[in-house]
PDB file of C-alpha atoms in Angstrom:
ATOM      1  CA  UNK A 793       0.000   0.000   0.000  1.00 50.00           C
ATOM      2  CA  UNK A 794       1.366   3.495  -0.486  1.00 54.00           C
ATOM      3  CA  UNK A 795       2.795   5.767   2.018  1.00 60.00           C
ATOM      4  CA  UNK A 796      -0.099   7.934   3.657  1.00 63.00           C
ATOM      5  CA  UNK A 797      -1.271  10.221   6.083  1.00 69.00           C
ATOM      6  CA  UNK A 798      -2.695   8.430   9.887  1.00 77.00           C
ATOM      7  CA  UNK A 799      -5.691   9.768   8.670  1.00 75.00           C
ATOM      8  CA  UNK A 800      -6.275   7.449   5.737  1.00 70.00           C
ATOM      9  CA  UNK A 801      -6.374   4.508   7.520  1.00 76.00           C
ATOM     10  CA  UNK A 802      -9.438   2.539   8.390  1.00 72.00           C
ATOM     11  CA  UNK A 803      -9.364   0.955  11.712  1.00 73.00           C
ATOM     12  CA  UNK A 804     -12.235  -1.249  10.788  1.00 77.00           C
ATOM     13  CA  UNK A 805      -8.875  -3.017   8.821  1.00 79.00           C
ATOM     14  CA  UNK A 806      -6.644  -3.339  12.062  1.00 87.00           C
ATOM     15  CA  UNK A 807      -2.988  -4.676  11.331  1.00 92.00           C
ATOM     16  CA  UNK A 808      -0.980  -7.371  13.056  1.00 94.00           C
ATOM     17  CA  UNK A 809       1.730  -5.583  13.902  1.00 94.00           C
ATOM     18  CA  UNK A 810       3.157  -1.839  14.049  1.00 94.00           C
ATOM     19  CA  UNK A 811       6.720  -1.059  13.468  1.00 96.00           C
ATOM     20  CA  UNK A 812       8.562   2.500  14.380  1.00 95.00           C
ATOM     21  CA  UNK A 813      10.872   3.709  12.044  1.00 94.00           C
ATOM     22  CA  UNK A 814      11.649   2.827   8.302  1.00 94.00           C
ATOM     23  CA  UNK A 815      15.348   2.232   8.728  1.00 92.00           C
ATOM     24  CA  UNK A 816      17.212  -0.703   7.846  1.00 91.00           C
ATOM     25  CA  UNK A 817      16.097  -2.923  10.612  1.00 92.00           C
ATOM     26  CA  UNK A 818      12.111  -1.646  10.512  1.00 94.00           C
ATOM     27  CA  UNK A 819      12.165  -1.757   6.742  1.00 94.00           C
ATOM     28  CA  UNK A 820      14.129  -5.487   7.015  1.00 91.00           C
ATOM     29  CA  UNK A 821      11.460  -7.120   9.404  1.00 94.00           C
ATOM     30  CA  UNK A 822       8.697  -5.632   7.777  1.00 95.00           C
ATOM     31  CA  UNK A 823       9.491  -7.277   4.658  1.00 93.00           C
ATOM     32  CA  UNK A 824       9.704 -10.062   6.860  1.00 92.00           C
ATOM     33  CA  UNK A 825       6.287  -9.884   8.320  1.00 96.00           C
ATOM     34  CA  UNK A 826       4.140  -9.482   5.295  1.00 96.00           C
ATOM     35  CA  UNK A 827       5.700 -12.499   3.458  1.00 94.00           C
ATOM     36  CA  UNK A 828       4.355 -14.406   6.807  1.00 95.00           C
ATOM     37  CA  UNK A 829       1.001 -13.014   6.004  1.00 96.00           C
ATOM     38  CA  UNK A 830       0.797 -10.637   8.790  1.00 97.00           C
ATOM     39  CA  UNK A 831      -0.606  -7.071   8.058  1.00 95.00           C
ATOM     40  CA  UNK A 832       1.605  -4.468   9.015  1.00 95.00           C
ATOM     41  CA  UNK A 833       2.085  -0.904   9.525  1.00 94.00           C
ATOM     42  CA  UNK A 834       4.880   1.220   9.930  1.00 95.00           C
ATOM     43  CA  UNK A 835       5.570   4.109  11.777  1.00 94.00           C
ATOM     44  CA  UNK A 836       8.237   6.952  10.154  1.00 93.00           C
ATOM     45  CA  UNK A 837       8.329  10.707  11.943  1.00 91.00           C
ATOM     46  CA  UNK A 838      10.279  11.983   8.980  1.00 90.00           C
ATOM     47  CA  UNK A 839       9.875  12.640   5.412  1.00 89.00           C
ATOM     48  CA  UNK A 840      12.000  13.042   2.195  1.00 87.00           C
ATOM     49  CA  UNK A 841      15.897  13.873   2.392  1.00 86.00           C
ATOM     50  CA  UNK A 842      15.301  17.306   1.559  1.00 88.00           C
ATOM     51  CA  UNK A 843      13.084  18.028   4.297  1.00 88.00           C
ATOM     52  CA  UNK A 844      15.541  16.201   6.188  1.00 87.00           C
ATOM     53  CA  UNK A 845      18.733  18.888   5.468  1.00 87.00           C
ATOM     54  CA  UNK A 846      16.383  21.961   5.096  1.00 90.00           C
ATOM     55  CA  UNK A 847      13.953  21.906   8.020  1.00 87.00           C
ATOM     56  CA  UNK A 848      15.550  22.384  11.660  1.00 87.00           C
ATOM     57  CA  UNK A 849      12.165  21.585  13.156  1.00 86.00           C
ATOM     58  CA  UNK A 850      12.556  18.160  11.930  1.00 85.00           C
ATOM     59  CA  UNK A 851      16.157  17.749  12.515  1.00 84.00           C
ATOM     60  CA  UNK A 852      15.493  18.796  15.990  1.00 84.00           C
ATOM     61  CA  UNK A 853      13.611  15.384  16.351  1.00 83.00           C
ATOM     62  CA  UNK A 854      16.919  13.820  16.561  1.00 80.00           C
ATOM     63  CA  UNK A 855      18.233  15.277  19.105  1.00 79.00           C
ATOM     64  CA  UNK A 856      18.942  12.925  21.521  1.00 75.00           C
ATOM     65  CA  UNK A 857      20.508  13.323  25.761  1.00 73.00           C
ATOM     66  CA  UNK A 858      22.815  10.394  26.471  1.00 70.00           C
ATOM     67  CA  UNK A 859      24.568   8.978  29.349  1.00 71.00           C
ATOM     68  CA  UNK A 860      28.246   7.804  29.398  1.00 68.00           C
ATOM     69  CA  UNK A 861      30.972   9.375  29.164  1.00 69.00           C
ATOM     70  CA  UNK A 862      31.485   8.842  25.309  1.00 67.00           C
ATOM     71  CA  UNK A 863      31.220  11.744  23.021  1.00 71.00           C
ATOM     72  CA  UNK A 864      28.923   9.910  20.640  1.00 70.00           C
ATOM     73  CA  UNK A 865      28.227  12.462  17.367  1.00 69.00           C
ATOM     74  CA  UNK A 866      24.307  11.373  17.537  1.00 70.00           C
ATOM     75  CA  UNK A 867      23.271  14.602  15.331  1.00 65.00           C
ATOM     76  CA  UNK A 868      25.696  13.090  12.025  1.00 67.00           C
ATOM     77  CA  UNK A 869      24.278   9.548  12.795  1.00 71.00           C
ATOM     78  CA  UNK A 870      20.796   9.765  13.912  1.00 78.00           C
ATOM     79  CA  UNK A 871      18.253  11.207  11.270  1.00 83.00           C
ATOM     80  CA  UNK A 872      14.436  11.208  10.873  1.00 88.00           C
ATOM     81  CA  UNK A 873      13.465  10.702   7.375  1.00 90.00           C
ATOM     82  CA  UNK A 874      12.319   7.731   5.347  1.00 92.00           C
ATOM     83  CA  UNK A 875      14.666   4.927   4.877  1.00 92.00           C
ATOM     84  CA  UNK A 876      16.253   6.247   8.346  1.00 90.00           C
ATOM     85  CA  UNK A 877      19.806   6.368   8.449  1.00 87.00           C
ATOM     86  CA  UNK A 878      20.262   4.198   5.191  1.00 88.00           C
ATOM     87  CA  UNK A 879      20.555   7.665   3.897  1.00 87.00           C
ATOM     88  CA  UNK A 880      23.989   7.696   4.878  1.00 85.00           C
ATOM     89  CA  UNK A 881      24.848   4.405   4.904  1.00 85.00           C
ATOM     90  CA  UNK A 882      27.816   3.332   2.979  1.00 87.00           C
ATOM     91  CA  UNK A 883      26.105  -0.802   3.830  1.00 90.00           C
ATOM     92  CA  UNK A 884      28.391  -2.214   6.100  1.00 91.00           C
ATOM     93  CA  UNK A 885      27.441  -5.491   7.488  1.00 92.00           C
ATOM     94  CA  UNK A 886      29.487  -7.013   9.680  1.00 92.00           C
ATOM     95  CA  UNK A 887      28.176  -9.259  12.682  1.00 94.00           C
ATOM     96  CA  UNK A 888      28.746  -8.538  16.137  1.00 93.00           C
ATOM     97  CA  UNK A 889      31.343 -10.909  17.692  1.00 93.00           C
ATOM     98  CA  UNK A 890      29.890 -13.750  20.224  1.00 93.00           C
ATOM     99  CA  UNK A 891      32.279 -11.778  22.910  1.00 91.00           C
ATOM    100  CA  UNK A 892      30.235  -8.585  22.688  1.00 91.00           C
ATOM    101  CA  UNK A 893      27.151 -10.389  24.204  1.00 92.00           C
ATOM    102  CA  UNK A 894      29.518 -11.405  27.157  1.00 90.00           C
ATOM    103  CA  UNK A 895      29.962  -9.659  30.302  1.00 87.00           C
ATOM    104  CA  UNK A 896      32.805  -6.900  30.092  1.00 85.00           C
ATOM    105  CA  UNK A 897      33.699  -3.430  31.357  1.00 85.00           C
ATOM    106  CA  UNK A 898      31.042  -1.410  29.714  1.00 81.00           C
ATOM    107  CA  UNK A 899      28.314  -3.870  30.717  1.00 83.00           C
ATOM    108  CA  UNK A 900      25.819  -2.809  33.046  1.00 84.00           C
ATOM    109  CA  UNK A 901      25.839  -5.202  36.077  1.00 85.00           C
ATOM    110  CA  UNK A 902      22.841  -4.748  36.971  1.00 88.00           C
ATOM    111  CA  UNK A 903      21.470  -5.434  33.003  1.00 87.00           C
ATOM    112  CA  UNK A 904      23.426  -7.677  30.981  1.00 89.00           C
ATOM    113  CA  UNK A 905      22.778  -8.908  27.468  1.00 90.00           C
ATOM    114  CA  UNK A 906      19.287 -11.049  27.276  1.00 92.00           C
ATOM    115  CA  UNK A 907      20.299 -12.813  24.298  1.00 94.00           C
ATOM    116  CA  UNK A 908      23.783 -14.826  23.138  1.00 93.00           C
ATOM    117  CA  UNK A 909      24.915 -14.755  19.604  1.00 95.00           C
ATOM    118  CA  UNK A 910      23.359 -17.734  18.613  1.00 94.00           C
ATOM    119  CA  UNK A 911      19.961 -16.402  19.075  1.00 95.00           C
ATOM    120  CA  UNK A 912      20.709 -13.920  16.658  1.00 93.00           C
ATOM    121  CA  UNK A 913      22.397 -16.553  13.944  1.00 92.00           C
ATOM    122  CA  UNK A 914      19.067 -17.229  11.463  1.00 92.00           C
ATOM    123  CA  UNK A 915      18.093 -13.885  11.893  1.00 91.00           C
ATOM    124  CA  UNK A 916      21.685 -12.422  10.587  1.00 93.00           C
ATOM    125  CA  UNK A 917      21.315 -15.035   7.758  1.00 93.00           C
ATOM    126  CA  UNK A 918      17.530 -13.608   6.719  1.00 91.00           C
ATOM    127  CA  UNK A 919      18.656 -10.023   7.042  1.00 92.00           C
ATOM    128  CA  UNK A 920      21.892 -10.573   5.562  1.00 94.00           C
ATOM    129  CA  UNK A 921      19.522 -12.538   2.071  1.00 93.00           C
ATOM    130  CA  UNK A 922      17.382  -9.415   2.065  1.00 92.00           C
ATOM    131  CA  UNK A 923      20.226  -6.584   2.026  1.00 93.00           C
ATOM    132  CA  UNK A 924      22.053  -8.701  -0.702  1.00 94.00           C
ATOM    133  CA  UNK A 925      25.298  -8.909   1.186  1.00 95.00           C
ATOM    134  CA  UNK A 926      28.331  -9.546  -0.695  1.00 94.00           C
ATOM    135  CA  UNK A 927      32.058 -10.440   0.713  1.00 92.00           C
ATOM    136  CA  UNK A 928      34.536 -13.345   0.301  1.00 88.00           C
ATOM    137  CA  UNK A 929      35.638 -15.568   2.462  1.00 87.00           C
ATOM    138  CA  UNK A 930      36.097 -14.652   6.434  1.00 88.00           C
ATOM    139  CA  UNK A 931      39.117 -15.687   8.156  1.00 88.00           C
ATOM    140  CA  UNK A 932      39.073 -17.224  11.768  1.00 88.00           C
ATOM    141  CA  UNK A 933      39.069 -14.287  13.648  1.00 89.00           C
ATOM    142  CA  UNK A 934      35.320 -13.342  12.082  1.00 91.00           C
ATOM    143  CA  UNK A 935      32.324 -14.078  13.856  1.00 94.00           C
ATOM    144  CA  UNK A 936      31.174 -17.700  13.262  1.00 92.00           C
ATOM    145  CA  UNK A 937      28.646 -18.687  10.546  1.00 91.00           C
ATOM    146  CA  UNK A 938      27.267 -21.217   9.437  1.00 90.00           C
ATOM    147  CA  UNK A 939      26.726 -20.191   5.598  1.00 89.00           C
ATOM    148  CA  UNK A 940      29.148 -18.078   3.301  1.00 91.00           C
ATOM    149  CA  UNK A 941      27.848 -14.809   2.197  1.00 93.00           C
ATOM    150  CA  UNK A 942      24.722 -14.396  -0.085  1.00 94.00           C
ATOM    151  CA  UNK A 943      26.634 -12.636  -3.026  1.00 94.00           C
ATOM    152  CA  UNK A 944      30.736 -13.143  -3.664  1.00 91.00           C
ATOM    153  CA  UNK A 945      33.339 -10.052  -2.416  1.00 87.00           C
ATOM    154  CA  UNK A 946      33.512  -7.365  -5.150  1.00 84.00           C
ATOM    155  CA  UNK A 947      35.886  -5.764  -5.705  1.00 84.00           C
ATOM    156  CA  UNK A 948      38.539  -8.978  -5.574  1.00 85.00           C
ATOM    157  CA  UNK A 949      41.006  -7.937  -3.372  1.00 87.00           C
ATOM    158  CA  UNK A 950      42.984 -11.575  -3.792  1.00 87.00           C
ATOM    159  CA  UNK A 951      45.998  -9.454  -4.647  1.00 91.00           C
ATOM    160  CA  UNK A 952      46.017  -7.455  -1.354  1.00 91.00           C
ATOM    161  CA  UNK A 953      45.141 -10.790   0.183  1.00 89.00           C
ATOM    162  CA  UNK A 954      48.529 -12.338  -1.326  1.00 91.00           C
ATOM    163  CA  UNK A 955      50.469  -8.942  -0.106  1.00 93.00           C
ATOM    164  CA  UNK A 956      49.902  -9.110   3.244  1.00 93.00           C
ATOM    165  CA  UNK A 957      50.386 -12.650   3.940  1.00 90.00           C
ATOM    166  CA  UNK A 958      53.599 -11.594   3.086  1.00 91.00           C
ATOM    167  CA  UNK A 959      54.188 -10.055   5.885  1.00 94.00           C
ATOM    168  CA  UNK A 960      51.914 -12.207   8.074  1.00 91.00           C
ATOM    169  CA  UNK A 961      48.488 -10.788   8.262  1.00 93.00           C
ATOM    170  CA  UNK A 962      45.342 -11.557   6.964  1.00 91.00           C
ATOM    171  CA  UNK A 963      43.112  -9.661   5.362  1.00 90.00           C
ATOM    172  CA  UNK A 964      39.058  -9.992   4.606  1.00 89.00           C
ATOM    173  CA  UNK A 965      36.849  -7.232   2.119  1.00 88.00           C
ATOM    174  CA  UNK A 966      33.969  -6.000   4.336  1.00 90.00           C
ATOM    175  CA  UNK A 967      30.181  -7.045   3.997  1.00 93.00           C
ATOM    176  CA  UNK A 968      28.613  -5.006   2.075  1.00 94.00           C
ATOM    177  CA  UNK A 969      25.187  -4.627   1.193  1.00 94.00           C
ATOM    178  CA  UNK A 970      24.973  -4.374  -2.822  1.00 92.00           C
ATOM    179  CA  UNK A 971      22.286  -2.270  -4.217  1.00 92.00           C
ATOM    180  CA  UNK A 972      20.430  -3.137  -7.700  1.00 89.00           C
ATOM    181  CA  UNK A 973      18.566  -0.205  -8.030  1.00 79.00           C
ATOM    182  CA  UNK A 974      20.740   2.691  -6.766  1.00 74.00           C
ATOM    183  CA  UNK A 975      24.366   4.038  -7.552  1.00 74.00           C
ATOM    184  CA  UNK A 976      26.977   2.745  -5.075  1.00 77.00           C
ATOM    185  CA  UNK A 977      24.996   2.887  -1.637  1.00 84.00           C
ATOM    186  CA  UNK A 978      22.314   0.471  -0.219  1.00 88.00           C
ATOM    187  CA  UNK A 979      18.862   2.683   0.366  1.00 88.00           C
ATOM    188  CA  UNK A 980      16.231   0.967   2.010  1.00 90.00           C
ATOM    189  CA  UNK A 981      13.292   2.750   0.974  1.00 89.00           C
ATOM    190  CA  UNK A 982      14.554   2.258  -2.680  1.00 89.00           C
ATOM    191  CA  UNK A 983      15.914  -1.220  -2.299  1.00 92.00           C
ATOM    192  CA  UNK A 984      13.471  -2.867   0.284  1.00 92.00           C
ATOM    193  CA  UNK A 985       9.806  -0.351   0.356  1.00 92.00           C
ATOM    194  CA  UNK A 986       9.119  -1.605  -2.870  1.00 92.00           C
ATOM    195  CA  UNK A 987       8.505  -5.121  -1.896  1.00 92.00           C
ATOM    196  CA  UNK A 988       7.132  -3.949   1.105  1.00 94.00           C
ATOM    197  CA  UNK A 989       4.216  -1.776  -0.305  1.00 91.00           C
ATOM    198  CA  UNK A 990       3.889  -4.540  -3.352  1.00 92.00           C
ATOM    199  CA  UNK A 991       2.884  -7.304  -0.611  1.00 93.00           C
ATOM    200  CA  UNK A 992      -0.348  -5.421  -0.324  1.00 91.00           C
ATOM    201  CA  UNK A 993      -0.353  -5.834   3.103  1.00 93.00           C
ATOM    202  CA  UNK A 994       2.286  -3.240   4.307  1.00 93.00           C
ATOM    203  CA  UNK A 995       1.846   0.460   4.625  1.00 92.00           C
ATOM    204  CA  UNK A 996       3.984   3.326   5.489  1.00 92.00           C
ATOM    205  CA  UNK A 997       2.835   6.284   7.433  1.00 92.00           C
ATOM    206  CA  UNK A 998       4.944   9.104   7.249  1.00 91.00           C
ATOM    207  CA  UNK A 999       5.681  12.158   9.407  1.00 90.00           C
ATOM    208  CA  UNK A1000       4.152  10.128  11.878  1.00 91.00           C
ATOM    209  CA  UNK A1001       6.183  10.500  15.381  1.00 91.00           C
ATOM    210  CA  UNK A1002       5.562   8.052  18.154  1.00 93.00           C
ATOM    211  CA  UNK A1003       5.650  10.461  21.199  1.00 91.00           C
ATOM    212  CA  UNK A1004       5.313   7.566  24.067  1.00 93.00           C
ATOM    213  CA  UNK A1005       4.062   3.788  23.898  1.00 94.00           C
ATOM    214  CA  UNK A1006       1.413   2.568  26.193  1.00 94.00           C
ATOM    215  CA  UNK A1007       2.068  -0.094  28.570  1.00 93.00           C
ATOM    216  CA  UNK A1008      -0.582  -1.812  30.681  1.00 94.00           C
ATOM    217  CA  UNK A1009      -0.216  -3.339  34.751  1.00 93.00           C
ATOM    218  CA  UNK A1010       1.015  -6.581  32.993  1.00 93.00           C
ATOM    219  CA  UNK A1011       3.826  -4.403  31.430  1.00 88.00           C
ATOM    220  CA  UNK A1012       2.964  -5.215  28.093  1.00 91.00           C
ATOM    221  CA  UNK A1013       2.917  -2.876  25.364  1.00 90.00           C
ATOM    222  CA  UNK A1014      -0.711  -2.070  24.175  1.00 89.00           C
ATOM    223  CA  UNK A1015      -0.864   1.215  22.133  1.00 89.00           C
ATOM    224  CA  UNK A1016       1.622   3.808  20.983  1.00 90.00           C
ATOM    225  CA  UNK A1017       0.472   7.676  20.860  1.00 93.00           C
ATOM    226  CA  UNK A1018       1.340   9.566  17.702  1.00 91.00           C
ATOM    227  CA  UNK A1019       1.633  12.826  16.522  1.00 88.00           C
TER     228      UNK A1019
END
């Protein structure tokens, strides 16, 4: 279905799920959703790039407070527009390593990881189909996975490969996400929307922004309000 205002849509037609944001990981599950069957809806509070870089209204969405004491440059990374930060995405891919879901120094205590990196193993090799990642080969010190890449490296780098053994190291091109409708760079809403809206049972909402979600006593999430 085509992107819309909240006003056009008919609650007599409620959907199975609702998804905030149209970035890479909104836009990736809710291709992911609709070829299950399951109506969904998602949620962007920006627009179109333009409106993005010209209106500091909007770009004062995305301004975020942060704790730590890590000058994170949230106002070059974080952006509200459709396609989210795909929009500056050059489509790196790489996995987090199994040792980042262990306990170290800049895990909370009191709130460690829920999950290992085996719970997220299919869902790396789903997103990784969808984004059309491309690499060669990974050496040992890579994450560990079970299937090679869905599309071979490009560039071939064999000869920088060859160099540096050389001299002892080893060397692996990056995952990359390889785009089929857009010059050099991965865009979701170009690359991924499509299929989405085709399914006929996703729609995007845009300039829609999710101001708080509702919980109930059971702590379960029951309604979102939107502006």
């Amino acid at each position: 279905m085509k992107t819309r205002s909240l006003d056009a849509l008919n609650p007599a037609t409620p959907y199975d799920v609702c998804i905030i944001g149209s970035g890479p990981a909104g836009t990736c599950l809710g291709v992911s959703l609709t070829r299950q069957g399951l109506r969904t809806l998602i949620l962007e509070s920006g627009l179109g790039l333009t409106r993005w870089l010209t209106n500091s209204r909007v770009q004062s969405l995305a301004r975020y407070e942060y704790d730590g004491d890590t000058n994170y440059p949230l106002k070059q990374t974080a952006s509200r527009l459709l396609g989210g930060n795909s929009n500056f995405w050059t489509g790196r891919c790489e996995r987090l390593h199994p040792s980042d879901f262990e306990a170290h120094p800049y895990t909370p205590p009191e709130n460690p990881w829920p999950i290992g990196y085996a719970d997220l193993d299919d869902y790396y090799d789903a997103a990784e189909k969808i984004l059309r990642v491309r690499g060669g080969p990974r050496t040992a010190h890579a994450p560990p996975r079970r299937h090679p890449l869905p599309l071979p490296g490009s560039p071939d780098i064999q000869y920088l490969k060859d160099l540096c053994a050389g001299v002892g190291v080893e060397v692996e091109d990056t995952a990359t996400a390889t785009p089929s409708k857009t010059f050099r760079f991965f865009n979701v809403q170009k690359e991924i929307l499509p299929a989405f809206h085709r399914s006929g049972l996703g729609t995007v909402v845009i300039g829609a922004t999710v101001n708080r979600l509702v919980g109930n006593r059971d702590r379960e999430i029951t309604g979102a309000e939107v502006t």
